[in-house]
mmCIF file of C-alpha atoms in Angstrom:
data_model
loop_
_atom_site.group_PDB
_atom_site.id
_atom_site.type_symbol
_atom_site.label_atom_id
_atom_site.label_comp_id
_atom_site.label_asym_id
_atom_site.label_seq_id
_atom_site.Cartn_x
_atom_site.Cartn_y
_atom_site.Cartn_z
ATOM 1 C CA MET U 599 10.828 -19.481 47.490
ATOM 2 C CA VAL U 600 7.626 -20.126 45.091
ATOM 3 C CA GLY U 601 6.897 -18.518 42.496
ATOM 4 C CA PRO U 602 9.334 -15.425 40.595
ATOM 5 C CA ILE U 603 10.584 -12.998 42.720
ATOM 6 C CA ARG U 604 8.146 -9.997 43.601
ATOM 7 C CA VAL U 605 9.999 -6.569 42.915
ATOM 8 C CA LEU U 606 8.281 -2.986 43.402
ATOM 9 C CA VAL U 607 10.769 -0.332 41.970
ATOM 10 C CA ILE U 608 11.211 3.103 43.516
ATOM 11 C CA ASP U 609 12.608 6.016 41.591
ATOM 12 C CA ASP U 610 11.541 9.601 40.675
ATOM 13 C CA SER U 611 12.704 9.362 37.220
ATOM 14 C CA ALA U 612 9.651 7.595 35.270
ATOM 15 C CA LEU U 613 12.577 6.740 32.645
ATOM 16 C CA VAL U 614 14.586 4.716 35.395
ATOM 17 C CA ARG U 615 11.391 3.102 36.360
ATOM 18 C CA GLN U 616 10.665 1.672 32.664
ATOM 19 C CA ILE U 617 14.302 0.512 32.090
ATOM 20 C CA LEU U 618 14.670 -1.150 35.609
ATOM 21 C CA SER U 619 10.885 -2.601 34.939
ATOM 22 C CA GLU U 620 11.802 -3.834 31.085
ATOM 23 C CA MET U 621 15.201 -5.349 32.388
ATOM 24 C CA LEU U 622 13.528 -7.159 35.352
ATOM 25 C CA GLY U 623 10.357 -8.196 33.263
ATOM 26 C CA ALA U 624 12.551 -9.708 30.802
ATOM 27 C CA VAL U 625 13.904 -11.811 33.688
ATOM 28 C CA SER U 626 11.801 -15.581 34.097
ATOM 29 C CA ASP U 627 12.371 -15.668 38.034
ATOM 30 C CA ILE U 628 11.537 -12.050 38.713
ATOM 31 C CA GLU U 629 8.110 -10.305 38.516
ATOM 32 C CA VAL U 630 8.020 -6.561 38.782
ATOM 33 C CA VAL U 631 4.500 -5.934 40.543
ATOM 34 C CA GLY U 632 4.782 -2.263 40.708
ATOM 35 C CA THR U 633 6.225 0.929 40.649
ATOM 36 C CA ALA U 634 6.339 4.346 42.333
ATOM 37 C CA ALA U 635 7.587 7.603 42.202
ATOM 38 C CA ASP U 636 7.993 8.485 45.748
ATOM 39 C CA PRO U 637 8.298 7.305 49.045
ATOM 40 C CA TYR U 638 4.562 8.068 49.822
ATOM 41 C CA VAL U 639 3.130 6.020 46.899
ATOM 42 C CA ALA U 640 5.758 3.418 47.698
ATOM 43 C CA ARG U 641 4.545 3.053 51.042
ATOM 44 C CA GLU U 642 1.106 2.093 50.286
ATOM 45 C CA ARG U 643 1.773 -0.095 47.329
ATOM 46 C CA ILE U 644 4.070 -2.218 49.815
ATOM 47 C CA LYS U 645 0.998 -2.610 52.116
ATOM 48 C CA SER U 646 -1.316 -3.341 48.946
ATOM 49 C CA LEU U 647 1.311 -5.428 46.802
ATOM 50 C CA ASN U 648 3.623 -7.352 49.226
ATOM 51 C CA PRO U 649 6.838 -7.432 47.198
ATOM 52 C CA ASP U 650 9.693 -9.451 48.096
ATOM 53 C CA VAL U 651 12.362 -6.961 47.165
ATOM 54 C CA LEU U 652 12.479 -3.258 46.605
ATOM 55 C CA THR U 653 14.830 -1.429 44.423
ATOM 56 C CA LEU U 654 15.121 2.322 45.773
ATOM 57 C CA ASP U 655 16.484 5.292 44.631
ATOM 58 C CA VAL U 656 18.965 7.132 46.766
ATOM 59 C CA GLU U 657 18.086 10.399 46.380
ATOM 60 C CA MET U 658 14.072 11.477 45.644
ATOM 61 C CA PRO U 659 12.224 14.190 46.345
ATOM 62 C CA ARG U 660 9.222 14.727 48.950
ATOM 63 C CA MET U 661 11.097 12.193 51.566
ATOM 64 C CA ASP U 662 14.945 11.083 50.486
ATOM 65 C CA GLY U 663 15.706 7.483 50.235
ATOM 66 C CA LEU U 664 17.694 7.225 53.382
ATOM 67 C CA THR U 665 14.727 8.293 55.622
ATOM 68 C CA PHE U 666 12.432 5.859 54.107
ATOM 69 C CA LEU U 667 14.780 3.164 54.232
ATOM 70 C CA ARG U 668 15.245 4.212 58.208
ATOM 71 C CA ASN U 669 11.554 3.815 58.686
ATOM 72 C CA LEU U 670 11.160 0.840 56.889
ATOM 73 C CA MET U 671 14.141 -0.909 58.608
ATOM 74 C CA ARG U 672 12.212 0.011 62.107
ATOM 75 C CA LEU U 673 8.354 -0.775 60.592
ATOM 76 C CA ARG U 674 8.650 -3.402 57.931
ATOM 77 C CA PRO U 675 12.151 -4.979 57.466
ATOM 78 C CA MET U 676 12.608 -6.270 53.909
ATOM 79 C CA PRO U 677 15.181 -6.553 51.179
ATOM 80 C CA VAL U 678 15.933 -3.578 49.403
ATOM 81 C CA VAL U 679 18.903 -3.070 46.647
ATOM 82 C CA MET U 680 19.844 0.980 46.467
ATOM 83 C CA VAL U 681 19.920 2.620 42.949
ATOM 84 C CA SER U 682 22.324 4.752 43.389
ATOM 85 C CA SER U 683 24.066 7.953 41.086
ATOM 86 C CA LEU U 684 27.664 8.230 40.633
ATOM 87 C CA THR U 685 28.663 11.023 42.488
ATOM 88 C CA GLU U 686 30.131 11.602 45.680
ATOM 89 C CA ARG U 687 27.256 12.115 47.508
ATOM 90 C CA GLY U 688 25.421 9.388 45.708
ATOM 91 C CA ALA U 689 28.138 7.151 47.188
ATOM 92 C CA GLU U 690 28.230 8.780 50.860
ATOM 93 C CA VAL U 691 24.080 8.263 50.755
ATOM 94 C CA THR U 692 24.517 4.350 49.508
ATOM 95 C CA LEU U 693 27.181 3.752 52.244
ATOM 96 C CA GLU U 694 24.953 4.705 54.972
ATOM 97 C CA ALA U 695 21.939 3.079 53.236
ATOM 98 C CA LEU U 696 23.870 -0.103 53.534
ATOM 99 C CA GLU U 697 24.493 0.811 56.824
ATOM 100 C CA LEU U 698 20.782 1.062 57.497
ATOM 101 C CA GLY U 699 20.361 -2.305 56.510
ATOM 102 C CA ALA U 700 20.172 -2.198 52.529
ATOM 103 C CA ILE U 701 21.470 -5.293 51.109
ATOM 104 C CA ASP U 702 23.337 -4.370 47.987
ATOM 105 C CA PHE U 703 23.397 -1.275 45.493
ATOM 106 C CA VAL U 704 23.615 -0.897 41.762
ATOM 107 C CA THR U 705 24.562 2.635 40.108
ATOM 108 C CA LYS U 706 21.839 4.346 37.742
ATOM 109 C CA PRO U 707 21.403 2.652 34.051
ATOM 110 C CA LYS U 708 23.674 4.475 31.462
ATOM 111 C CA VAL U 709 20.691 4.863 29.317
ATOM 112 C CA ASP U 710 23.033 6.207 26.507
ATOM 113 C CA ILE U 711 25.677 3.114 26.202
ATOM 114 C CA SER U 712 23.186 0.472 24.862
ATOM 115 C CA HIS U 713 26.081 -2.522 24.847
ATOM 116 C CA THR U 714 26.363 -2.023 28.741
ATOM 117 C CA LEU U 715 22.758 -2.794 29.504
ATOM 118 C CA GLN U 716 22.608 -6.386 29.174
ATOM 119 C CA ASP U 717 25.469 -6.335 31.725
ATOM 120 C CA TYR U 718 23.772 -4.222 33.925
ATOM 121 C CA ALA U 719 20.693 -5.888 33.171
ATOM 122 C CA ASP U 720 22.780 -9.282 34.613
ATOM 123 C CA GLU U 721 24.143 -7.765 37.804
ATOM 124 C CA LEU U 722 20.723 -6.445 38.911
ATOM 125 C CA ALA U 723 19.051 -9.383 38.290
ATOM 126 C CA ALA U 724 21.574 -11.392 40.065
ATOM 127 C CA LYS U 725 21.597 -8.831 43.372
ATOM 128 C CA ILE U 726 17.997 -8.932 43.393
ATOM 129 C CA ARG U 727 18.186 -12.637 43.825
ATOM 130 C CA ALA U 728 20.477 -12.704 46.271
ATOM 131 C CA ALA U 729 18.501 -9.921 48.328
ATOM 132 C CA ALA U 730 15.846 -12.378 48.295
ATOM 133 C CA ARG U 731 18.032 -15.478 49.410
ATOM 134 C CA VAL U 732 18.446 -13.103 52.486
ATOM 135 C CA LYS U 733 14.915 -13.170 53.226
ATOM 136 C CA VAL U 734 14.427 -16.595 52.840
ATOM 137 C CA ARG U 735 17.726 -18.342 53.088
ATOM 138 C CA ALA U 736 16.337 -22.001 53.530
ATOM 139 C CA LEU U 737 14.452 -22.087 50.317
ATOM 140 C CA ALA U 738 17.296 -20.403 48.350
ATOM 141 C CA GLN U 739 18.565 -21.941 45.336
ATOM 142 C CA PRO U 740 22.127 -21.559 44.567
ATOM 143 C CA LEU U 741 22.708 -18.769 41.453
ATOM 144 C CA LYS U 742 24.007 -19.695 38.002
ATOM 145 C CA VAL U 743 27.310 -18.154 37.190
ATOM 146 C CA SER U 744 28.568 -17.582 33.989
ATOM 147 C CA PRO U 745 31.940 -18.774 33.301
ATOM 148 C CA LYS U 746 35.113 -17.156 34.575
ATOM 149 C CA LEU U 747 38.409 -16.333 34.508
ATOM 150 C CA SER U 748 40.585 -17.519 37.203
ATOM 151 C CA ALA U 749 43.319 -15.333 38.590
ATOM 152 C CA ASP U 750 45.927 -16.985 36.564
ATOM 153 C CA GLU U 751 44.729 -14.332 33.832
ATOM 154 C CA VAL U 752 46.322 -11.464 36.321
ATOM 155 C CA LEU U 753 49.124 -12.931 38.224
ATOM 156 C CA PRO U 754 50.720 -16.551 37.234
ATOM 157 C CA PRO U 755 50.693 -18.871 40.579
ATOM 158 C CA ALA U 756 54.263 -19.466 42.115
ATOM 159 C CA SER U 757 56.021 -22.259 41.430
ATOM 160 C CA ALA U 758 57.190 -23.014 45.070
ATOM 161 C CA ARG U 759 57.456 -21.591 48.640
ATOM 162 C CA THR U 760 59.523 -18.707 49.305
ATOM 163 C CA ARG U 761 61.676 -17.899 52.035
ATOM 164 C CA PHE U 762 60.704 -14.640 53.004
ATOM 165 C CA ARG U 763 63.119 -12.174 54.834
ATOM 166 C CA THR U 764 60.864 -10.420 57.400
ATOM 167 C CA THR U 765 58.615 -11.478 60.002
ATOM 168 C CA ASP U 766 56.358 -8.522 59.331
ATOM 169 C CA ARG U 767 52.847 -9.626 59.148
ATOM 170 C CA ILE U 768 49.929 -9.060 56.463
ATOM 171 C CA LEU U 769 46.269 -9.477 57.048
ATOM 172 C CA ALA U 770 44.058 -10.019 54.031
ATOM 173 C CA ILE U 771 40.204 -9.894 53.863
ATOM 174 C CA GLY U 772 38.010 -10.085 51.082
ATOM 175 C CA ALA U 773 34.251 -9.453 50.462
ATOM 176 C CA SER U 774 31.272 -8.406 48.418
ATOM 177 C CA THR U 775 27.362 -8.029 49.192
ATOM 178 C CA GLY U 776 27.254 -7.456 53.013
ATOM 179 C CA GLY U 777 30.796 -6.459 52.936
ATOM 180 C CA THR U 778 30.988 -3.143 53.448
ATOM 181 C CA GLU U 779 29.470 -3.173 56.931
ATOM 182 C CA ALA U 780 31.338 -6.523 58.111
ATOM 183 C CA ILE U 781 34.564 -5.109 57.148
ATOM 184 C CA LYS U 782 33.617 -1.929 59.528
ATOM 185 C CA THR U 783 32.883 -4.538 62.226
ATOM 186 C CA VAL U 784 36.134 -6.567 61.422
ATOM 187 C CA LEU U 785 38.302 -3.258 61.470
ATOM 188 C CA LEU U 786 36.526 -1.769 64.495
ATOM 189 C CA GLY U 787 38.279 -5.347 66.309
ATOM 190 C CA LEU U 788 41.823 -4.557 65.357
ATOM 191 C CA PRO U 789 43.890 -2.346 67.217
ATOM 192 C CA PRO U 790 46.051 0.553 65.894
ATOM 193 C CA ASP U 791 49.031 -1.431 66.096
ATOM 194 C CA CYS U 792 47.945 -4.586 64.255
ATOM 195 C CA PRO U 793 49.413 -5.734 61.261
ATOM 196 C CA GLY U 794 49.336 -4.150 57.826
ATOM 197 C CA VAL U 795 45.768 -4.965 56.096
ATOM 198 C CA VAL U 796 44.849 -5.242 52.588
ATOM 199 C CA ILE U 797 41.473 -5.526 51.387
ATOM 200 C CA ALA U 798 39.608 -6.603 48.171
ATOM 201 C CA GLN U 799 35.862 -5.494 48.455
ATOM 202 C CA HIS U 800 33.686 -5.464 45.302
ATOM 203 C CA ILE U 801 32.428 -1.861 44.579
ATOM 204 C CA PRO U 802 32.228 0.406 41.999
ATOM 205 C CA PRO U 803 34.564 3.366 40.921
ATOM 206 C CA GLY U 804 34.388 6.268 42.955
ATOM 207 C CA PHE U 805 32.286 4.196 45.603
ATOM 208 C CA SER U 806 35.653 2.859 47.011
ATOM 209 C CA THR U 807 37.131 6.081 47.958
ATOM 210 C CA ALA U 808 34.466 7.018 49.786
ATOM 211 C CA PHE U 809 34.351 3.703 51.390
ATOM 212 C CA ALA U 810 37.565 4.165 52.212
ATOM 213 C CA GLU U 811 37.326 7.664 53.455
ATOM 214 C CA ARG U 812 34.250 6.354 55.717
ATOM 215 C CA MET U 813 36.342 3.668 57.587
ATOM 216 C CA ASP U 814 39.278 6.187 58.297
ATOM 217 C CA ARG U 815 36.563 7.887 60.333
ATOM 218 C CA GLN U 816 34.739 5.515 61.889
ATOM 219 C CA THR U 817 37.913 3.208 63.069
ATOM 220 C CA GLY U 818 40.591 3.683 65.079
ATOM 221 C CA LEU U 819 43.008 2.694 62.019
ATOM 222 C CA LYS U 820 44.784 4.578 59.008
ATOM 223 C CA VAL U 821 42.684 3.609 56.143
ATOM 224 C CA LYS U 822 42.969 4.536 52.303
ATOM 225 C CA GLU U 823 42.234 3.704 49.043
ATOM 226 C CA ALA U 824 45.345 2.035 47.768
ATOM 227 C CA GLU U 825 47.795 3.695 45.409
ATOM 228 C CA ASP U 826 50.532 2.059 43.607
ATOM 229 C CA GLY U 827 53.310 1.885 45.344
ATOM 230 C CA ASP U 828 51.881 2.084 48.805
ATOM 231 C CA GLN U 829 54.007 1.056 51.701
ATOM 232 C CA VAL U 830 52.079 -1.434 54.155
ATOM 233 C CA LEU U 831 52.794 -0.626 57.305
ATOM 234 C CA PRO U 832 51.207 -1.811 60.693
ATOM 235 C CA GLY U 833 48.249 0.033 61.646
ATOM 236 C CA HIS U 834 47.453 0.761 57.861
ATOM 237 C CA VAL U 835 44.608 -0.639 55.910
ATOM 238 C CA PHE U 836 44.444 -0.492 52.294
ATOM 239 C CA ILE U 837 41.240 -0.841 50.191
ATOM 240 C CA ALA U 838 41.317 -2.150 46.186
ATOM 241 C CA PRO U 839 39.766 1.112 44.387
ATOM 242 C CA GLY U 840 36.956 0.234 41.912
ATOM 243 C CA ASP U 841 37.661 -1.150 38.584
ATOM 244 C CA ARG U 842 41.760 -2.240 39.572
ATOM 245 C CA HIS U 843 43.055 -5.302 40.865
ATOM 246 C CA LEU U 844 45.049 -4.895 44.114
ATOM 247 C CA LEU U 845 48.470 -6.887 44.538
ATOM 248 C CA LEU U 846 50.346 -7.276 47.588
ATOM 249 C CA VAL U 847 54.399 -7.364 46.396
ATOM 250 C CA ARG U 848 57.810 -7.472 48.147
ATOM 251 C CA ASP U 849 59.999 -4.507 47.510
ATOM 252 C CA GLY U 850 63.453 -5.635 49.509
ATOM 253 C CA ALA U 851 61.931 -6.395 53.106
ATOM 254 C CA ARG U 852 58.950 -4.235 52.516
ATOM 255 C CA TYR U 853 55.610 -5.025 51.383
ATOM 256 C CA VAL U 854 54.237 -2.401 49.065
ATOM 257 C CA CYS U 855 50.814 -2.159 46.976
ATOM 258 C CA ARG U 856 50.641 -2.756 43.235
ATOM 259 C CA LEU U 857 47.485 -1.345 41.047
ATOM 260 C CA ASN U 858 46.855 -3.436 38.011
ATOM 261 C CA ASP U 859 44.350 -3.351 35.209
ATOM 262 C CA GLY U 860 44.085 -6.810 34.120
ATOM 263 C CA PRO U 861 41.109 -8.561 32.977
ATOM 264 C CA PRO U 862 38.037 -9.055 35.393
ATOM 265 C CA VAL U 863 38.712 -12.126 37.416
ATOM 266 C CA ASN U 864 35.352 -14.212 38.523
ATOM 267 C CA ARG U 865 33.537 -11.129 36.858
ATOM 268 C CA HIS U 866 35.275 -8.840 39.210
ATOM 269 C CA ARG U 867 37.681 -6.093 39.426
ATOM 270 C CA PRO U 868 39.043 -6.403 41.925
ATOM 271 C CA SER U 869 39.337 -9.894 42.425
ATOM 272 C CA VAL U 870 39.528 -11.336 45.959
ATOM 273 C CA ASP U 871 41.469 -14.328 44.371
ATOM 274 C CA VAL U 872 43.877 -12.316 42.873
ATOM 275 C CA LEU U 873 44.355 -10.426 45.903
ATOM 276 C CA PHE U 874 44.993 -13.330 48.146
ATOM 277 C CA ARG U 875 47.112 -15.258 45.553
ATOM 278 C CA SER U 876 49.457 -12.343 45.338
ATOM 279 C CA VAL U 877 49.422 -12.111 49.376
ATOM 280 C CA ALA U 878 50.718 -16.036 49.202
ATOM 281 C CA ARG U 879 53.220 -15.032 46.632
ATOM 282 C CA ALA U 880 54.808 -11.741 48.633
ATOM 283 C CA ALA U 881 53.682 -12.785 52.436
ATOM 284 C CA GLY U 882 53.439 -16.408 52.556
ATOM 285 C CA THR U 883 52.625 -17.560 56.090
ATOM 286 C CA ASN U 884 53.705 -14.424 57.691
ATOM 287 C CA ALA U 885 49.881 -13.385 56.278
ATOM 288 C CA CYS U 886 46.412 -14.339 57.698
ATOM 289 C CA ALA U 887 43.373 -14.065 55.569
ATOM 290 C CA ALA U 888 39.471 -14.131 55.916
ATOM 291 C CA LEU U 889 36.895 -14.427 53.197
ATOM 292 C CA LEU U 890 33.500 -12.633 54.428
ATOM 293 C CA THR U 891 29.976 -12.385 53.353
ATOM 294 C CA GLY U 892 29.590 -12.408 49.407
ATOM 295 C CA MET U 893 27.849 -13.296 46.385
ATOM 296 C CA GLY U 894 29.399 -16.008 43.905
ATOM 297 C CA ALA U 895 32.639 -17.633 44.385
ATOM 298 C CA ASP U 896 35.650 -15.036 44.143
ATOM 299 C CA GLY U 897 38.233 -15.640 47.122
ATOM 300 C CA ALA U 898 37.317 -19.179 47.315
ATOM 301 C CA GLN U 899 39.879 -20.547 45.519
ATOM 302 C CA GLY U 900 42.484 -17.721 46.537
ATOM 303 C CA LEU U 901 41.655 -18.598 49.988
ATOM 304 C CA LYS U 902 42.584 -22.335 49.655
ATOM 305 C CA GLU U 903 46.026 -21.734 47.932
ATOM 306 C CA LEU U 904 46.926 -19.740 50.951
ATOM 307 C CA HIS U 905 45.487 -22.568 52.814
ATOM 308 C CA GLU U 906 47.634 -24.878 51.221
ATOM 309 C CA ILE U 907 50.896 -23.419 51.892
ATOM 310 C CA GLY U 908 50.306 -22.816 55.586
ATOM 311 C CA VAL U 909 48.550 -19.802 56.182
ATOM 312 C CA HIS U 910 45.865 -19.544 58.743
ATOM 313 C CA THR U 911 42.472 -19.008 57.091
ATOM 314 C CA LEU U 912 39.182 -17.967 58.191
ATOM 315 C CA ALA U 913 35.898 -18.110 56.676
ATOM 316 C CA GLN U 914 32.642 -15.912 57.990
ATOM 317 C CA ASP U 915 30.222 -18.258 59.103
ATOM 318 C CA GLU U 916 26.665 -18.538 57.493
ATOM 319 C CA SER U 917 24.249 -17.130 60.062
ATOM 320 C CA SER U 918 26.405 -13.612 60.197
ATOM 321 C CA SER U 919 26.703 -13.430 56.801
ATOM 322 C CA VAL U 920 24.253 -11.403 54.531
ATOM 323 C CA VAL U 921 25.241 -13.761 51.630
ATOM 324 C CA TRP U 922 27.330 -17.221 52.491
ATOM 325 C CA GLY U 923 28.354 -17.542 48.649
ATOM 326 C CA MET U 924 31.760 -16.852 48.774
ATOM 327 C CA PRO U 925 32.791 -17.831 52.347
ATOM 328 C CA GLY U 926 30.528 -20.765 51.930
ATOM 329 C CA GLU U 927 32.558 -22.082 48.382
ATOM 330 C CA ALA U 928 35.856 -21.591 50.508
ATOM 331 C CA VAL U 929 33.972 -23.925 53.128
ATOM 332 C CA ARG U 930 33.083 -26.784 50.514
ATOM 333 C CA LEU U 931 36.807 -26.626 48.917
ATOM 334 C CA GLY U 932 38.404 -27.178 52.421
ATOM 335 C CA ALA U 933 39.790 -23.670 52.325
ATOM 336 C CA ALA U 934 39.191 -22.308 55.566
ATOM 337 C CA SER U 935 41.207 -23.599 58.737
ATOM 338 C CA ARG U 936 38.252 -21.779 60.660
ATOM 339 C CA VAL U 937 34.618 -20.798 60.206
ATOM 340 C CA LEU U 938 33.735 -18.107 62.545
ATOM 341 C CA PRO U 939 30.978 -15.544 63.105
ATOM 342 C CA LEU U 940 31.936 -11.951 61.999
ATOM 343 C CA GLU U 941 32.504 -10.728 65.502
ATOM 344 C CA ALA U 942 34.861 -13.293 65.847
ATOM 345 C CA ILE U 943 36.699 -12.731 62.408
ATOM 346 C CA ALA U 944 38.945 -9.686 64.172
ATOM 347 C CA ARG U 945 40.169 -11.711 67.150
ATOM 348 C CA GLY U 946 40.565 -15.185 64.855
ATOM 349 C CA LEU U 947 42.688 -12.644 62.293
ATOM 350 C CA LEU U 948 45.192 -11.480 64.875
ATOM 351 C CA LEU U 949 45.619 -14.851 66.563
ATOM 352 C CA GLY U 950 46.310 -16.344 62.880
ATOM 353 C CA ALA U 951 48.963 -13.633 62.128
ATOM 354 C CA ALA U 952 50.660 -14.589 65.835
ATOM 355 C CA GLY U 953 52.145 -17.839 64.766
ATOM 356 C CA PRO U 954 50.929 -21.488 64.591
ATOM 357 C CA THR U 955 47.386 -22.318 64.092
ATOM 358 C CA PRO U 956 45.172 -21.114 67.231
ATOM 359 C CA THR U 957 43.415 -22.718 69.388
ATOM 360 C CA GLY U 958 40.295 -22.184 71.764
ATOM 361 C CA VAL U 959 39.043 -19.340 69.117
ATOM 362 C CA GLU U 960 35.149 -19.454 68.751
ATOM 363 C CA GLY U 961 34.121 -21.597 65.819
ATOM 364 C CA THR U 962 34.606 -24.722 63.691
ATOM 365 C CA THR U 963 37.083 -25.928 62.263
#
């Protein structure tokens, strides 16, 4: 992309429009070209201003955000970052917006907590950049990321390979931007008697509950937000709660979920690196893991640790990823046994969990 990313801010709150405009206006590679208080005004300003990315309020008068988004994606598809309220209704609408094609979402800025505004501004700018890259991927520049903690801060690496007293298999999945829809595609491809599944998706508190409930309704698996002590059973899926790390541990011959409040890793809690490392320690080669679409690099090192102990590891390919950051970094590190399109990930997981490295799976090594 030549020049700054042109953003149109759509929100019925004048205060939120001002805050978002000021935040983005302070970023050198982003330009707020206009604002709109409702979708009808937004429709005219999209025509006249030709923005690269929209920020769109979930709930607005005259026309709700979902109706506007549905029309937009049908008539003039473009990158959209949703701005959502921290409510049960806000979470449900946001997940539906992601189904309709929104790239990502942020929660409403907390205007009464000034020390969090810079972190919020950084997150918003990063998601705007990622959304812009979806539209002009070939011209994208890699994101600059701040220094990150490693999974060592939460879970020390295993000192040696462990002998396991069970043949029960585990499927582990990590994702970020675009991940809610990618995860749904994978889960829809898994049979009701598949090995137990553990998932780390970058998502805020509150939204993870709604996401898990949505997946439980839409797939043939038993899906829930993980609770400390949950036993991981075949046909069951456990999604990390927002703002807590999910670890897989052994309790005798059983696999059990453990929740952890350690520091964010790679700026994320839950972290995919933490989940994957715990899977390496608890399940070893009884596991198979996949790293799906997402911004940044979280999960790439964890996937490499799994690959190095003989676990069959998968990375989503670039063409089917919303953002090829996390899986792309895994490929760069040599962490993926195979690189597969999203539609082949479920089959690849099942074959990978079945035993030796499978052959004949669509994709590249």
